[in-house]
XYZ file of C-alpha atoms in Angstrom:
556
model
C -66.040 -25.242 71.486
C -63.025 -22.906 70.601
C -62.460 -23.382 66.608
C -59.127 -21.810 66.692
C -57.873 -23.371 69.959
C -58.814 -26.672 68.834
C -57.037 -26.252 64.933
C -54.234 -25.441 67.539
C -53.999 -29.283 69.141
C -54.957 -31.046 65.763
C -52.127 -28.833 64.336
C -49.758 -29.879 67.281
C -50.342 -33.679 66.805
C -49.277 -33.346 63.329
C -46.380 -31.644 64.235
C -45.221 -33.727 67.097
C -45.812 -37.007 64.437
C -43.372 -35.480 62.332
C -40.516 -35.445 65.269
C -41.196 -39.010 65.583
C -39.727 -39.646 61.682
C -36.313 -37.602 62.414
C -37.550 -33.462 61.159
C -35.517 -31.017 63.425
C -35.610 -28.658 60.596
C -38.784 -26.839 59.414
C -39.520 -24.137 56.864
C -42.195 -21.703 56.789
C -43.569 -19.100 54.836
C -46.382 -16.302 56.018
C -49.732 -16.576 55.684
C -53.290 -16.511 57.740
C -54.870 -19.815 56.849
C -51.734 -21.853 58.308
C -51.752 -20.036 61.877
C -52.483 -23.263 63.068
C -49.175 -25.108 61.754
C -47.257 -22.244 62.122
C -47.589 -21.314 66.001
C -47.888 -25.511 66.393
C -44.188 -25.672 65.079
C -43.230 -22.188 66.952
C -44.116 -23.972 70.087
C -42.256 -27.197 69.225
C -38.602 -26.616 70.959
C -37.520 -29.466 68.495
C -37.689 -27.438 65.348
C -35.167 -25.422 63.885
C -37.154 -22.886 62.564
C -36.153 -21.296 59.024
C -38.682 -18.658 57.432
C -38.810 -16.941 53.639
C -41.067 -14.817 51.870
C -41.619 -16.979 48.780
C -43.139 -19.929 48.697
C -40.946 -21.479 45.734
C -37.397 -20.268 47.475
C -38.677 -21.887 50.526
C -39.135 -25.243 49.439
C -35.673 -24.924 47.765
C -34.142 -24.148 51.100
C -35.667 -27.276 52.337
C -34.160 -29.604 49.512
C -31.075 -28.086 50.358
C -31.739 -28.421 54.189
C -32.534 -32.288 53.138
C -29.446 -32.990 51.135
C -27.048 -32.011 53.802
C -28.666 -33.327 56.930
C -30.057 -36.403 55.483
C -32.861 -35.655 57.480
C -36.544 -35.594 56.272
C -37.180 -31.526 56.114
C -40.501 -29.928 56.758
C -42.505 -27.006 54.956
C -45.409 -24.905 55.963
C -47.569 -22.835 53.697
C -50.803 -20.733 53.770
C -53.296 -21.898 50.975
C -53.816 -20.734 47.223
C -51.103 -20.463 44.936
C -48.416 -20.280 47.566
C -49.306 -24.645 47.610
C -48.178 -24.458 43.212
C -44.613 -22.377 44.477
C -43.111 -25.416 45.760
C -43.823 -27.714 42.616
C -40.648 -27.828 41.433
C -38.742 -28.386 44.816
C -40.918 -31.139 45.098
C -40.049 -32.357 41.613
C -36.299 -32.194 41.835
C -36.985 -34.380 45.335
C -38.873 -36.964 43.288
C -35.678 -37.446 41.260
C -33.168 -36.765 43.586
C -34.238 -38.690 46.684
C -34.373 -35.273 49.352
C -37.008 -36.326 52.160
C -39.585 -33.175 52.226
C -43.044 -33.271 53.836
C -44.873 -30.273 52.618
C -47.917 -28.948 54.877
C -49.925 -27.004 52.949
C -52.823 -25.093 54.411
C -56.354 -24.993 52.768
C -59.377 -23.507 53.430
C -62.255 -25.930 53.902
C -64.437 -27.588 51.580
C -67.511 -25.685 51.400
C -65.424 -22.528 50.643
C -64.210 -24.638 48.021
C -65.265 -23.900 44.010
C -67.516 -21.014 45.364
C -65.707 -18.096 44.718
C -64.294 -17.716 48.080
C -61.206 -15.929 48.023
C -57.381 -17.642 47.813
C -59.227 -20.991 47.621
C -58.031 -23.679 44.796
C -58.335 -27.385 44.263
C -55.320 -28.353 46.804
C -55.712 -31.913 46.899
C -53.839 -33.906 44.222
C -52.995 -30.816 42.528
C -49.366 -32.219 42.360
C -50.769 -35.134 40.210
C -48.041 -37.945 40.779
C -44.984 -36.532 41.703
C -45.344 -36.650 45.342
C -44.263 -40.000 47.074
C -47.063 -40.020 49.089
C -50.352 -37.597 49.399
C -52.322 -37.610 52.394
C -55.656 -35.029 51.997
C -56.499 -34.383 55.566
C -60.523 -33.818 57.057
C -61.536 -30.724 58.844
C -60.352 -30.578 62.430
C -63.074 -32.304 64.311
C -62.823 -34.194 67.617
C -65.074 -36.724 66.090
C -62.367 -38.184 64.833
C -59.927 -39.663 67.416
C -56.243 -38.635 67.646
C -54.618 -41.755 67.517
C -56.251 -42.191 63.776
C -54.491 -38.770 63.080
C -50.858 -39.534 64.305
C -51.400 -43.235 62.730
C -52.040 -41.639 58.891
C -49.348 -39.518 59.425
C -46.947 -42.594 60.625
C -47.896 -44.659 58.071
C -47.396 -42.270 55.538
C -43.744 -41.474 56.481
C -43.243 -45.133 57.320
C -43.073 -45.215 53.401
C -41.254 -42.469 52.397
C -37.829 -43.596 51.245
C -37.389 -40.005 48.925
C -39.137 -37.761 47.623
C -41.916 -35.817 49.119
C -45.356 -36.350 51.347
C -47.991 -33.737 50.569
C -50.415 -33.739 53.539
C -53.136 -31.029 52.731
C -54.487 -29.786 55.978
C -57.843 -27.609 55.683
C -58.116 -25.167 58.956
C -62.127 -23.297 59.217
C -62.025 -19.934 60.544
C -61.211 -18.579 63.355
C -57.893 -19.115 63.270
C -57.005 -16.621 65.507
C -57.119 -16.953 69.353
C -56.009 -17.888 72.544
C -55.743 -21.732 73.640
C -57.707 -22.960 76.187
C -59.000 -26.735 76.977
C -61.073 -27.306 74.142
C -59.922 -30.476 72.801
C -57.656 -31.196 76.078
C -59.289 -34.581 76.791
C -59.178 -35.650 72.790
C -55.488 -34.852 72.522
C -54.298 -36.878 76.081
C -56.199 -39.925 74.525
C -52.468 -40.321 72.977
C -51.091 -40.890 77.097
C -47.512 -40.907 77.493
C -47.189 -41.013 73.530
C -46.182 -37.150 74.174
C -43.638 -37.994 76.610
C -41.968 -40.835 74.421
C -39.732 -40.159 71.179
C -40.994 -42.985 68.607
C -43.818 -43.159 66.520
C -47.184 -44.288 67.189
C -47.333 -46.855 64.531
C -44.039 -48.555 63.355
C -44.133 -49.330 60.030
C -41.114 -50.253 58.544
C -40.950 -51.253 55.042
C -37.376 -50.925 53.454
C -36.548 -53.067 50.444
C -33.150 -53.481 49.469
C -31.586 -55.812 47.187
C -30.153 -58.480 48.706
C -26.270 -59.367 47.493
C -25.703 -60.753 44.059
C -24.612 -64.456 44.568
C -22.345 -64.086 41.656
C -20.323 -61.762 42.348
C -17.162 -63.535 42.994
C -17.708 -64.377 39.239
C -18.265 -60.701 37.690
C -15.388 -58.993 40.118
C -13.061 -61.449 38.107
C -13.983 -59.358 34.471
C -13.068 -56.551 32.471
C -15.344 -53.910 34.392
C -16.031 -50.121 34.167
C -17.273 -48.235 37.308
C -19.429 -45.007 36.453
C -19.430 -43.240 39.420
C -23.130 -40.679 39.735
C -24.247 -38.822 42.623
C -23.554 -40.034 46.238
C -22.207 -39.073 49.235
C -18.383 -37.544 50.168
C -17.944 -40.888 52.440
C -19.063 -43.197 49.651
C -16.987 -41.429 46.984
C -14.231 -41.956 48.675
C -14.989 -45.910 49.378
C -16.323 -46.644 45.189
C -12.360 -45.013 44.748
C -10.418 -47.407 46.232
C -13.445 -49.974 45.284
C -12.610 -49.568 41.848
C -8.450 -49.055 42.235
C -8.581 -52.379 43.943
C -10.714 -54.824 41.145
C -8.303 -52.296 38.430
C -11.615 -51.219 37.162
C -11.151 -47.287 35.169
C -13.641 -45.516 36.970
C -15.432 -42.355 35.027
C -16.587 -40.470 38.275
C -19.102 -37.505 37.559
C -18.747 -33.900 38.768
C -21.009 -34.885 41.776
C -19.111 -38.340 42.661
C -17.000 -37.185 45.640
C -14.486 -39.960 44.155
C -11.691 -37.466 43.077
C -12.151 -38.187 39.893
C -9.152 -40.515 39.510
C -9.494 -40.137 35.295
C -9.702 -36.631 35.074
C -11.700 -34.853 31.808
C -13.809 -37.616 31.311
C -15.952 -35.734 28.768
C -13.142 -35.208 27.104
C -11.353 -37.771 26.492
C -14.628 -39.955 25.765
C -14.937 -38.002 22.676
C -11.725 -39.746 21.505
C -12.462 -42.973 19.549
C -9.389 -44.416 20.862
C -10.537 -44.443 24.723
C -13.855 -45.845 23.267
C -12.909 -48.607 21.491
C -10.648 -50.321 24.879
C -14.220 -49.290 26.846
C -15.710 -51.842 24.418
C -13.978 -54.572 25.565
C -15.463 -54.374 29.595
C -17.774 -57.254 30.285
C -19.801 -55.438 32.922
C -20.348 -51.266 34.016
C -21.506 -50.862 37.554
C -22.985 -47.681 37.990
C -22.904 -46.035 41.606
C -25.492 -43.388 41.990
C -27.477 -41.704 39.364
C -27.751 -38.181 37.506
C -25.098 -38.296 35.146
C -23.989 -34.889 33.847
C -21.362 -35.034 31.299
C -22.889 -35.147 27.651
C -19.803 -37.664 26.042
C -20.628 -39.934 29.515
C -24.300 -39.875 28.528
C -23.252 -40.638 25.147
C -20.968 -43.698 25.898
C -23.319 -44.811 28.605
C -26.164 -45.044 26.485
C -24.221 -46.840 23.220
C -21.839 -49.436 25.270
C -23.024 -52.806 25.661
C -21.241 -55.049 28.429
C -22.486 -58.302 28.947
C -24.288 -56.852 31.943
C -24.811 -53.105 33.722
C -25.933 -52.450 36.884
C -27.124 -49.872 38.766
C -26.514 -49.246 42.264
C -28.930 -46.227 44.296
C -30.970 -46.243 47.160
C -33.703 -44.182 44.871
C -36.530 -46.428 43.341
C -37.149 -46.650 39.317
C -35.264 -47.441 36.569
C -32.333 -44.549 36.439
C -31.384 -46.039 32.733
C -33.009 -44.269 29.650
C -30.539 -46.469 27.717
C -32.538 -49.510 29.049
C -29.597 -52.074 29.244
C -29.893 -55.449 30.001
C -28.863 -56.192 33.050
C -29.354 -55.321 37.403
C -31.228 -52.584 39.227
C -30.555 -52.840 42.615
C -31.518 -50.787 45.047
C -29.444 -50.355 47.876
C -27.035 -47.101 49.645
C -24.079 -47.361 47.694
C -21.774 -47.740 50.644
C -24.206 -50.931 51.982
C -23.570 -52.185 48.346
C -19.861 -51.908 48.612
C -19.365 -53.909 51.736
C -21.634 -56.248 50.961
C -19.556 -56.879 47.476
C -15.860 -56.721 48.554
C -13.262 -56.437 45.814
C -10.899 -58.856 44.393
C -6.799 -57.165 44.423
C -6.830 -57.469 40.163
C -4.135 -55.516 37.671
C -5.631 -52.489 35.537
C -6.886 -54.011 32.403
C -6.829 -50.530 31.075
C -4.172 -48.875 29.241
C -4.844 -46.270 26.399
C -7.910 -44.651 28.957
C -5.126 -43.217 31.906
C -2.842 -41.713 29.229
C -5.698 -40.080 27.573
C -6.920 -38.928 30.679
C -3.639 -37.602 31.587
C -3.030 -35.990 28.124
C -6.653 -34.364 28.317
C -5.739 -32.727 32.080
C -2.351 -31.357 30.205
C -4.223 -30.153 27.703
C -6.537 -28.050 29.912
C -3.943 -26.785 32.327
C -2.087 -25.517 29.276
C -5.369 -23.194 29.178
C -5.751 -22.049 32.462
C -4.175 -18.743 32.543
C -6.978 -17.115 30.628
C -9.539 -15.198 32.935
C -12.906 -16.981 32.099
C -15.511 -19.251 33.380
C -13.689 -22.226 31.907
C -10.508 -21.237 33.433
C -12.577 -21.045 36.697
C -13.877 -24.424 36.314
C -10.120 -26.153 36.206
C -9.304 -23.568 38.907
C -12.188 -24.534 41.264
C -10.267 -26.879 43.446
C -7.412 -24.376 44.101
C -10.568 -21.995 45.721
C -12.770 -24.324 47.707
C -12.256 -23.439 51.445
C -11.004 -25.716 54.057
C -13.202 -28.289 55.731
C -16.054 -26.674 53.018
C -18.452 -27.679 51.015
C -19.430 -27.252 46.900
C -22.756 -25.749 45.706
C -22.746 -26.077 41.468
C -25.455 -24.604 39.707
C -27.111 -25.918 36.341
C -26.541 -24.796 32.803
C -23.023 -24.306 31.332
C -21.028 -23.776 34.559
C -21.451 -27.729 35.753
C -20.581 -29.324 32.709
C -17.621 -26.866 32.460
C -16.267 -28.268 35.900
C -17.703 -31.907 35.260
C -15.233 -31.568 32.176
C -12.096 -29.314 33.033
C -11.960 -30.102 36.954
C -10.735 -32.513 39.380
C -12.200 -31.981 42.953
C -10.485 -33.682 45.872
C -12.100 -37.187 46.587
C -14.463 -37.069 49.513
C -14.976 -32.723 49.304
C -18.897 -32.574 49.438
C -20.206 -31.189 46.457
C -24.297 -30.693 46.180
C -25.889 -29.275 42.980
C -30.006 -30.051 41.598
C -29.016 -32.135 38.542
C -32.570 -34.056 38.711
C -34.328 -32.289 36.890
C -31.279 -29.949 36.003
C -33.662 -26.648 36.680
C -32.090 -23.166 37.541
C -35.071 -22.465 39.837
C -34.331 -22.104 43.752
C -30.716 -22.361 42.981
C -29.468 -19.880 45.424
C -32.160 -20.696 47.746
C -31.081 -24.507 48.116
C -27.484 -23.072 48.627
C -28.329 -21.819 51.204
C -30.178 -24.715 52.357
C -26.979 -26.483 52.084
C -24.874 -23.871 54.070
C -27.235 -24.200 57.184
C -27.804 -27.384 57.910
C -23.813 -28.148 56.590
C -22.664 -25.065 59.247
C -19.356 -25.259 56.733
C -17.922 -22.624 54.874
C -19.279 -22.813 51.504
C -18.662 -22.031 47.701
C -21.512 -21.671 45.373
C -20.935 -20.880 41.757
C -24.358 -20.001 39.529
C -24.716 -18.392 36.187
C -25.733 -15.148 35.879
C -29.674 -16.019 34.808
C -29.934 -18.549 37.568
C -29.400 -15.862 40.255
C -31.279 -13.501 38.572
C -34.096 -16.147 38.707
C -33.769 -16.664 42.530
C -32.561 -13.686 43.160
C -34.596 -12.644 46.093
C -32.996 -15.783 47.758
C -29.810 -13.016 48.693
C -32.346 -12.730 51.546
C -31.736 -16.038 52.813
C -27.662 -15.700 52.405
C -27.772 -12.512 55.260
C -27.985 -15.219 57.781
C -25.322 -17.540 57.338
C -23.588 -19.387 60.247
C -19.925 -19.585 58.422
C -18.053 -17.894 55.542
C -20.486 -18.240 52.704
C -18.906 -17.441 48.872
C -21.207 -16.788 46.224
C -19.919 -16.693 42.595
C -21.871 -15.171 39.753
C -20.306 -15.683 36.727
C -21.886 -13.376 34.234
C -21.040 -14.403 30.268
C -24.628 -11.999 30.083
C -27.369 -14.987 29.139
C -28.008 -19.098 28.605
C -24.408 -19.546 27.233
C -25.199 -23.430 26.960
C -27.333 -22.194 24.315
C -24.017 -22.077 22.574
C -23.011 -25.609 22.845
C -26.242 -26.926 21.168
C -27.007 -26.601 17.348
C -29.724 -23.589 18.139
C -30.262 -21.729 15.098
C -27.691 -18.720 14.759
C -30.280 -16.262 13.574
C -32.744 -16.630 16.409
C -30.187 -17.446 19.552
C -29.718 -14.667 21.287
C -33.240 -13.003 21.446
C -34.477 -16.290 22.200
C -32.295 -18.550 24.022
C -29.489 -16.839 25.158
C -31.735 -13.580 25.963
C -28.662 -11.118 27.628
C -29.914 -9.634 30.328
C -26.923 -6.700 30.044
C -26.818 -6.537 33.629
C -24.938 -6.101 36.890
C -25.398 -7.363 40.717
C -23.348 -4.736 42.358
C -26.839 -3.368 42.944
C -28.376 -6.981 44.013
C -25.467 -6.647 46.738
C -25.702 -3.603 48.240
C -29.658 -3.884 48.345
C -29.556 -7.380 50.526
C -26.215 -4.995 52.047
C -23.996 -7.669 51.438
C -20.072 -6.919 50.436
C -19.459 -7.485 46.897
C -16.514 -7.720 44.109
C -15.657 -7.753 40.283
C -12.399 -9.013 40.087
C -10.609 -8.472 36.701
C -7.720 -10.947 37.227
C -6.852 -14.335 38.912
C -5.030 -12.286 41.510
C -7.978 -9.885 42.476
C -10.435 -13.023 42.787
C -7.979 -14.417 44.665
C -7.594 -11.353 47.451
C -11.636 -11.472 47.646
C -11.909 -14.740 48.363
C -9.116 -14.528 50.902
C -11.142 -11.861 52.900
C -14.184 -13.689 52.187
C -13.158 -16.544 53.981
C -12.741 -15.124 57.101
C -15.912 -13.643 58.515
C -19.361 -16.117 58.685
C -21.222 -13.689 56.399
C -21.704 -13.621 52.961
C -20.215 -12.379 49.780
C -21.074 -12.008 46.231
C -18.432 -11.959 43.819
C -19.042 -11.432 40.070
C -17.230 -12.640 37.565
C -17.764 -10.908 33.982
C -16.679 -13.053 31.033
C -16.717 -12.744 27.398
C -20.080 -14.279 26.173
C -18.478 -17.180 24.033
C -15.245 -17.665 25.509
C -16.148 -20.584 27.760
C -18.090 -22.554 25.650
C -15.822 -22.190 23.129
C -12.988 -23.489 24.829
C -14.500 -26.370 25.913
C -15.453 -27.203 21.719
C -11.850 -26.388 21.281
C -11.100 -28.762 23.811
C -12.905 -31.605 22.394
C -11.323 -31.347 19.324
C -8.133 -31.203 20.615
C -8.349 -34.183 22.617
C -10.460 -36.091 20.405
C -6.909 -36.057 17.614
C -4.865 -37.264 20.498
């Protein structure tokens, strides 16, 4: 028997499983121990094949491969710690409801705890953030094929978000060229390789059925909070909400245009808080709220009843209100709970909300990040797409921006890391094939900064703005002790990427002025490659504004 040539078929079966469940796109990283996967999914004509040098970028590009396709994405990697590098894509899946199936090569189990080299504990080592872990045997014709593609079914069958680790332990050789060996146990499957569904159909979707009283709640004083869901369903919780009269407070990541601009802001002003008191129920659409004052109100109001609307298990309240979690796509939801034509019950809210955006746009001549942040709507390219980072710059534009309603927007607010930030950018660029703006801070692309690798193949106009206020300038915003800040929070980097730019060779700018951004992103937008433009700001100046903009508004 051929060791390597069979590894080769029980590497294909897996592979060929995972067509079955909807993966077209597949990431891999280099290594020896996962030839097997690796010339299995070369083989594969359905996989669109994506490759990176490091480990923890790559599993970034698949979250942001995920989040645009919908699409379950997979991952290969060689064994050791190239597995631990894509810990915390797989966390930020867990809370953000990406589909990623992780293969992770391994060596086998008697070179396990032995000393043999690049061999670790592999299975379980992601403890229980994984949706589902599968811990395959050695490759052995003993056991039949059909029990193989079955695990794997069942295992996706399950996965509504989140990601499947299946550890796959290849013995050596893994090097060779195929012949029969294991012919006869891999046609046991018969014309299984010739259809296009699973072996086993397992389908086990939950979803809250619709609330029997809603004709009764739609008749109240109700707030929508709008969190993260899709362009199409921003646009529908919009006129949802404009149709019961319902304020809605729509989050950076909404897609619902944001119909009461500022919203962190003017929720600072006791005024707007007090007529929020009087709603008898808040419906919450999507998760992953990002302005602090929303956070704030959300976790001190108390309606009658809240509920919360997401097709991602759990709670999704750490205020722990009384009330509904139901589980369900938010654009199911909608249709399945029609509004009632009602009059806004809300008065003081709009004209704060109106006052706040006046008092911003008064601001906006100023060349700095929170001038940038109002700005961003006037720069987002035609029939685009958003990429926010973490840190400072997305509360900036959750607070100071309106983006048109239904303009995708994609950003990692789960667990709000600035790891694999340029890497799931451009995650987001290839499977959205749309010219795209992504806006970082200058530590987050210094963090994934190897991910400029990734950005030389682009498939349209790809804009990449660093805006360098030189450190962790939300540092500023919290009550961080003065004395110790900047060597150990902020910690200012004092550096350029001109350098970054030219060694990845891709064109870069400093613009100095509204009007020089403005000619680079013109030329920017019409070539599918990519460009870096940097934006040096004084250290303070953005967070600042935005205090001095919460006080302002908060006296109106």
């Amino acid at each position: 028997m051929s060791v390597s040539a069979f590894n080769r078929r029980w590497a294909a079966v897996i592979l060929e499983a995972l067509t079955r469940h909807g993966v077209r796109h597949i990431c891999i990283a280099p290594g020896s121990r996962s030839t097997p996967l690796t010339l299995a999914a070369a083989e594969n004509a359905t996989f669109i094949h994506h490759t990176h040098f490091d480990e923890r970028g790559l599993g970034h590009l698949a979250l942001g491969l995920a989040k645009v396709s919908k699409r379950p994405v997979a991952v290969i990697v060689t064994s050791g710690t190239a597995v631990a590098n894509l810990y915390p894509a797989l966390i930020e899946a867990g809370l953000t409801g990406e589909k990623l199936i992780l293969l992770t090569a391994d060596r086998p189990p008697e070179l396990i705890d032995c000393g043999a080299n690049q061999a670790i504990r592999q299975p379980g080592m992601f403890a229980s953030h994984p949706a589902q872990t599968l811990s395959l045997p050695r490759p052995t014709r003993d056991i039949p094929a059909s029990w193989l593609v079955s695990t794997i079914d069942n295992a996706l069958a399950a996965l509504h978000g989140g990601a499947v680790h299946i550890n796959c332990p290849f013995a050596e050789p893994l090097y060779g060229e195929p012949d029969d060996t294991g012919l006869a146990w891999q046609q046991r499957l018969g014309d299984w390789w010739q259809d296009h569904r699973p072996w086993l159909n397992a389908a086990r979707r939950l979803e809250s059925d619709p609330q029997p009283d809603w004709h009764f709640w739609r008749q109240k004083r109700g707030v929508v909070v709008a969190g993260r869901m899709s362009a199409e369903e921003g646009k529908k919780a919009a006129r949802w909400a404009q149709t019961l009269g319902w304020p809605l407070i729509g989050d950076v990541l909404s897609q619902t245009g944001q119909p009461l601009p500022c919203a962190d802001l003017w929720l600072g002003n006791t005024k707007a808080v007090s007529e929020l008191e009087q709603a008898q129920i808040v419906v919450q659409l999507g998760s992953s709220l990002t302005g602090k004052r929303l956070l704030q109100w959300q976790a001190s109001c108390t309606p009658e009843e809240y509920w919360i609307v997401d097709a991602i298990d759990g709670r999704l309240d750490p205020a722990h209100h009384r009330g509904r979690r139901l589980v369900a796509e938010v654009g199911d939801w909608l249709e399945k709970h029609p509004a009632e034509k009602r009059q806004p019950w809300c008065t003081a809210v709009p004209r704060l909300a109106q006052q706040a955006w006046q008092a911003v746009t008064a601001r906006r001549d100023a060349f700095g990040e929170a001038q940038l942040a109002h700005r961003i709507s006037d720069y987002l390219p035609e029939q685009g797409q958003l990429f926010v980072g973490n840190s400072l710059v997305v509360r900036l534009i959750d607070a100071l921006a309106q983006l048109p309603a239904g303009y995708p927007v994609y950003s990692n607010r789960g667990a709000s890391g600035i790891d694999g930030l340029l890497s799931t950018a451009a995650g987001v660029q290839r499977a959205g094939a749309r010219p795209t703006l992504a806006i970082v801070g200058d530590l987050s692309a210094l963090y994934d900064l190897n991910a400029l690798a990734l950005l030389r193949q682009v498939s349209a106009p790809f804009v990449l703005i660093v805006v360098n206020n030189n450190g962790g300038q939300i540092f500023s915003l919290l009550p961080t002790p003065r004395s110790q800040r900047e060597q150990f929070y902020l910690m200012p980097q004092n550096v350029r990427f001109a350098h970054a730019a030219a060694m990845f060779n891709l064109p870069y700018h400093c613009p100095r002025s509204w009007a020089e951004l403005e000619a680079a992103l013109a030329d920017a937008w019409r070539a599918p490659a990519t460009t870096v433009i940097e934006l040096v700001v004084n250290d303070v100046d953005g967070a600042h504004t935005l205090q001095q903009l919460l006080a302002q508004v908060s006296q109106l």
